[in-house]
Amino acid sequence: MRTLTALCAIGVCCAVISGADWPTDGGNPQRTNWQRDETILRPDNVGNLKILWKLKFDNAPRQMHALLPPLIIGQVRTPSGPKQIALETGVSDNLFAIDVDKGEVVWKKHLEYPPPARNGGATDPLCPGGLTATPVIGPADATGVRTAYVLAGNGQLHFIDLATGDETASPVQFGWPNGKSYALNMWGSVIFTTTSQGCAGNPNQMWAIDVNDSLKKVMTFNPKSGGLWGRTGAAIDSNGIAWAPTGDGTYDLPTQRYGNGLIGAKVEGNELKFKDYYIPSNWAFLLKKDLDMQVTPAIFDYKGRELMVVGSKECRVYLLDPKSAGGADHQTPLYRTQQLCNEELNFAGTGIWGGMASWEDSKGVRWVLVPFWGPSHSEFKVPVSYGPVKRGAVVALKVETLNGKLQLTPAWMSQDMDHAEPPVVANGVVYAYGSGEDTTQSYADRGLNDSSPLRIKASTHATLFALDAETGKTLFSSGDQITSFVHFGGLSIANGRVYLGTFDSTLYSFGLSGK
Amino acid sequence: MIPMRKAFVLAALLSVCAALALAQSRGGNWPTYGGDAQRSGWEGPDTRIVKETVKDLQLLFKVKLESQTKGARPLMPPLIMGRLISYRGFKELAFVGSNADIVYAIDADLGTIFWQKHLEYSTREPQVTASTPDCPGGMSAIPTMSVPGGAAPARGAGAPPARGGPAVPVSPFIAGTASVYAISSDGRIHRLNVSTGDDVVQPVQVLPANSKTSNLMMVNNVIYAVTSPACNLTQNAVWAVDLTGDAPKATSYALNAGEVAGSAGPVIGNDGTVYVQTSGRLLALSAGNLALKGYFMLADSSSDAAPLVFQFKNRELIATAGKGGRIYLLDSTSLGTNHETPLYQTMPMSVSGGLSTWQDADGTRWILAPVWGRNGTAPNGSIAAFKVEEQAQKTVLTPAWVSRDMNSPLPPVIASGVVFALSAGEFTRDRPKSGTRATLYALDAASGKELYSSRNLIGAPASLAGMTVSSGRVYFSTLDGTFYAFGMYMEH
């Protein structure tokens, strides 16, 4: 028995040490938020989740931003031996490498630079400045080094050895200081990001840089819109086309304006070339109501065909073919759902925000997971639900073919969550969280007044949920164990642990005792 | 996520996009009856209204609202707030007054009620429930929002300080965000929160209760109105309600005995002069204190039209109509030689309700008059169009076109070279004939040619209170208490 236990322990240890990675925001370049390699957490044991450790970092929040989703590498050769490392990033240009087995910081690094001349407004949550793009970790090089690509708040891209925190090359400029870049993505040797809201004068556009390019040429494409603010930046399809939503703005082909849509661009040679786009047919109405297209798409395979889903604050989900997004007129999706939420057509506090998720079950069923804020739409009917949804929920849709046409069929809607954020899915379990964030931007008595202090004061705390991915049934809730809220953070999952960072710069690691 | 910065970005995008839905000239706003301080009825360019496609106008929605079945103006044409970033989202709102002392905010995109506010009757004087054609009772004044234009009146203590001056407490009637102002049938002024309809501040009585009050006009924090005829023995008077002090302060200019004014209400000149058309005179009153600056004696009596003020070749001209009825053209600097001789006057025609004006791309100034009764080939009624021109060194009104036949047309509204005219139905002295119904027409503003007709889409005769045009939609109501929006379709 003792031998068996020892062998099991070794086996688990090996599984962890050589296990899964989460090297980029959303888990992969396609932003599916699907951890395919999870083996420890299962529907039958996830009810026993507990906080394994939590670490409070010395990282000052900026506006409402604090921690970005951690990146996980299952096996990193560090000077003190192989470790599973989580790279946590703080908005105040701080990096923390954590030995996740011990819950200890291995190294930390502060990216120093003179304060940029241009900043956002004093209380403006949109332009916090600082490090706003989740880094990305590249594959191991010939020597086994995993490089973390980190975009500092001054717009410089750093190359950092994940094992030591050392810079492996001189940083290069990849954007404007305090320009509010979104999560980095990597395809081959090319790193992508997007920018929005014109923070500190930064143009709203897609950016790319080839880290193998000796000149480190910065390549851009500007859709002339209000901002590409999908939470996890661009998603990349199998052809290397990076897709990003364009926020609000005008659609006007003669002047090459692609607002309120989704654009795709690809690096060819040393240029980022515009390839394709999709514009909802009601874009003018969306613009008028400020219902941005602001959700990073998720790209996946369905019966041998690559598909893409994207959404907006209007709370519809669009199913698209990356080979021809929107068809010949660029306005005809393969399928468009009804509104899942946002019956009031509000620009704040309702709709789909951030990103989505997609996974395939053992029977080959392809699922799409959609988080949303606010009440569900009164006309949205779903076969399985868990009480009234007033503050937000996760909806599961199945990709199906009916009479030769693709559709997204509602399967279940989760219990009510306070501002449901993009979920992650692993091994038959959906992990979702209500951020507890106050998202009020306009008030009955004062009108528009989007103010970080007001919102921080009115925010509560995040709650982590584990749901049965087949039914949406709640298997675990963290209740009030998490004591702060989350603004534009996100979940990460690998090797039996689920991570979430909060506004008070605390990183929580949930898992199973003894695992 | 869109706070101030993004709102600015959005505003910029809106302003540069010719393909967008909002009218550019007013930012999608129509803050008072007639659209501006001069009550021109002209929206200016509207990117969603195009002469070539206005044939595709649709009935976008109709909403039944509570009103009282008395008088010919149970519901009023809406004020439009083109964009409110409210706690319930970005809204284009239409504020509709009802003679049941209710103000509605209608979501103009969805055709749903955003809020409604019943203005409780609350004064010592009992509410008059009797109704006559002249004194129908209930709230009669079209509400107003703050209207750009007009020089500020001279004020003493309590005036807003110059920039950099000592801080002066700002009146709760004007401080803060935009509001809708209404005077209820009890004579109290209400400042309503545009997001909720709630009273921003405790209402204050400023006019006699149970009076018939003309449409309101708010310029430079002063609300102007006329009470007439002498309903409930109230005096016929022009009123200026100054909102800048600790409490609203009402000043009046008493009209002569028997001198009555129509419901259209005052208009404001570029220098802030307040012009009021009465049954015998066109009055020019000083901004704020309503001192008589001048007047013009009309040969016609019993006019219910409102004057127009407009620019023509660097002059400010005034056009007004007597019900008898000629259209008179005046120079605002003289108001006619000896108060009796205008720059020009037309041949008699029966103009009713008020005039409208617009200027085309070539700089030609047009005057539009709703005519009740025969005019040329139109036996029942029509819109008559005139050009303001210089001939032999005189300013004249040159007849340009007469529209198709209409019944009891209302003062038209104009957008993008299209005149929207509402044939209200067959009326005899504000009373509709049984079975009659209204018809909306779109006319080529240059030729009067019919471009669109609503045919039988409207189920009742129109409220004579007027029309509104804004951001691709035309609004009016009918006597059965239905609020209509026609416009160009936008996919939701």
GROMACS .gro file of N, CA and C in nm, chain B residues 271 273 275 282 284 293-296 308-320 328-337 339 341-344 388 390 395:
model
  120
  786ASP      N    1  -3.107   8.919  -3.081
  786ASP     CA    2  -3.061   9.002  -2.969
  786ASP      C    3  -3.138   8.972  -2.841
  788THR      N    4  -3.466   8.976  -2.813
  788THR     CA    5  -3.600   9.036  -2.812
  788THR      C    6  -3.707   8.928  -2.819
  790TYR      N    7  -4.072   8.823  -2.921
  790TYR     CA    8  -4.179   8.862  -3.012
  790TYR      C    9  -4.303   8.778  -2.984
  797LEU      N   10  -4.816   9.279  -3.323
  797LEU     CA   11  -4.694   9.202  -3.305
  797LEU      C   12  -4.610   9.281  -3.205
  799ALA      N   13  -4.284   9.351  -2.958
  799ALA     CA   14  -4.141   9.328  -2.937
  799ALA      C   15  -4.109   9.370  -2.794
  808LYS      N   16  -4.059   9.720  -2.647
  808LYS     CA   17  -3.958   9.784  -2.733
  808LYS      C   18  -4.021   9.839  -2.861
  809GLY      N   19  -4.127   9.777  -2.903
  809GLY     CA   20  -4.191   9.820  -3.026
  809GLY      C   21  -4.309   9.731  -3.057
  810TYR      N   22  -4.384   9.769  -3.160
  810TYR     CA   23  -4.498   9.687  -3.198
  810TYR      C   24  -4.535   9.717  -3.342
  811PHE      N   25  -4.612   9.628  -3.399
  811PHE     CA   26  -4.664   9.645  -3.533
  811PHE      C   27  -4.812   9.613  -3.528
  823LEU      N   28  -4.229   8.450  -3.718
  823LEU     CA   29  -4.101   8.387  -3.749
  823LEU      C   30  -3.993   8.494  -3.744
  824VAL      N   31  -3.876   8.458  -3.700
  824VAL     CA   32  -3.761   8.547  -3.708
  824VAL      C   33  -3.654   8.475  -3.788
  825PHE      N   34  -3.595   8.542  -3.884
  825PHE     CA   35  -3.493   8.475  -3.965
  825PHE      C   36  -3.397   8.577  -4.023
  826GLN      N   37  -3.283   8.526  -4.064
  826GLN     CA   38  -3.182   8.611  -4.125
  826GLN      C   39  -3.203   8.614  -4.277
  827PHE      N   40  -3.190   8.730  -4.333
  827PHE     CA   41  -3.197   8.744  -4.478
  827PHE      C   42  -3.101   8.855  -4.519
  828LYS      N   43  -2.997   8.815  -4.585
  828LYS     CA   44  -2.896   8.909  -4.635
  828LYS      C   45  -2.852   9.006  -4.524
  829ASN      N   46  -2.805   8.949  -4.418
  829ASN     CA   47  -2.749   9.026  -4.306
  829ASN      C   48  -2.853   9.110  -4.232
  830ARG      N   49  -2.977   9.085  -4.258
  830ARG     CA   50  -3.082   9.154  -4.182
  830ARG      C   51  -3.163   9.049  -4.107
  831GLU      N   52  -3.220   9.094  -3.999
  831GLU     CA   53  -3.313   9.006  -3.927
  831GLU      C   54  -3.455   9.047  -3.966
  832LEU      N   55  -3.524   8.955  -4.028
  832LEU     CA   56  -3.660   8.983  -4.071
  832LEU      C   57  -3.759   8.904  -3.986
  833ILE      N   58  -3.879   8.954  -3.988
  833ILE     CA   59  -3.987   8.888  -3.916
  833ILE      C   60  -4.101   8.867  -4.015
  834ALA      N   61  -4.153   8.746  -4.014
  834ALA     CA   62  -4.273   8.718  -4.093
  834ALA      C   63  -4.383   8.678  -3.997
  835THR      N   64  -4.499   8.733  -4.019
  835THR     CA   65  -4.611   8.695  -3.933
  835THR      C   66  -4.739   8.701  -4.016
  843TYR      N   67  -4.719   8.913  -4.336
  843TYR     CA   68  -4.648   9.041  -4.331
  843TYR      C   69  -4.499   9.015  -4.314
  844LEU      N   70  -4.425   9.096  -4.384
  844LEU     CA   71  -4.280   9.088  -4.373
  844LEU      C   72  -4.229   9.217  -4.310
  845LEU      N   73  -4.151   9.203  -4.203
  845LEU     CA   74  -4.105   9.319  -4.126
  845LEU      C   75  -3.955   9.312  -4.105
  846ASP      N   76  -3.897   9.428  -4.088
  846ASP     CA   77  -3.757   9.436  -4.047
  846ASP      C   78  -3.755   9.452  -3.896
  847SER      N   79  -3.677   9.368  -3.829
  847SER     CA   80  -3.681   9.370  -3.682
  847SER      C   81  -3.634   9.503  -3.624
  848THR      N   82  -3.559   9.580  -3.702
  848THR     CA   83  -3.509   9.707  -3.648
  848THR      C   84  -3.615   9.816  -3.649
  849SER      N   85  -3.721   9.799  -3.725
  849SER     CA   86  -3.820   9.907  -3.733
  849SER      C   87  -3.963   9.861  -3.705
  850LEU      N   88  -3.990   9.734  -3.730
  850LEU     CA   89  -4.125   9.680  -3.715
  850LEU      C   90  -4.229   9.763  -3.791
  851GLY      N   91  -4.190   9.810  -3.906
  851GLY     CA   92  -4.287   9.879  -3.992
  851GLY      C   93  -4.291  10.029  -3.965
  852THR      N   94  -4.308  10.100  -4.072
  852THR     CA   95  -4.320  10.246  -4.062
  852THR      C   96  -4.450  10.281  -3.991
  854HIS      N   97  -4.562  10.183  -3.734
  854HIS     CA   98  -4.622  10.062  -3.676
  854HIS      C   99  -4.727   9.998  -3.767
  856THR      N  100  -4.691   9.992  -4.158
  856THR     CA  101  -4.653   9.962  -4.296
  856THR      C  102  -4.539   9.863  -4.298
  857PRO      N  103  -4.566   9.741  -4.339
  857PRO     CA  104  -4.459   9.639  -4.339
  857PRO      C  105  -4.371   9.655  -4.462
  858LEU      N  106  -4.264   9.576  -4.462
  858LEU     CA  107  -4.182   9.571  -4.584
  858LEU      C  108  -4.264   9.518  -4.700
  859TYR      N  109  -4.349   9.422  -4.667
  859TYR     CA  110  -4.428   9.359  -4.773
  859TYR      C  111  -4.544   9.287  -4.708
  903VAL      N  112  -3.837   8.454  -5.024
  903VAL     CA  113  -3.805   8.590  -4.986
  903VAL      C  114  -3.703   8.642  -5.087
  905GLU      N  115  -3.535   8.994  -5.322
  905GLU     CA  116  -3.518   9.138  -5.343
  905GLU      C  117  -3.562   9.171  -5.484
  910THR      N  118  -3.789   9.419  -5.048
  910THR     CA  119  -3.795   9.279  -5.006
  910THR      C  120  -3.938   9.232  -5.020
   0.00000   0.00000   0.00000
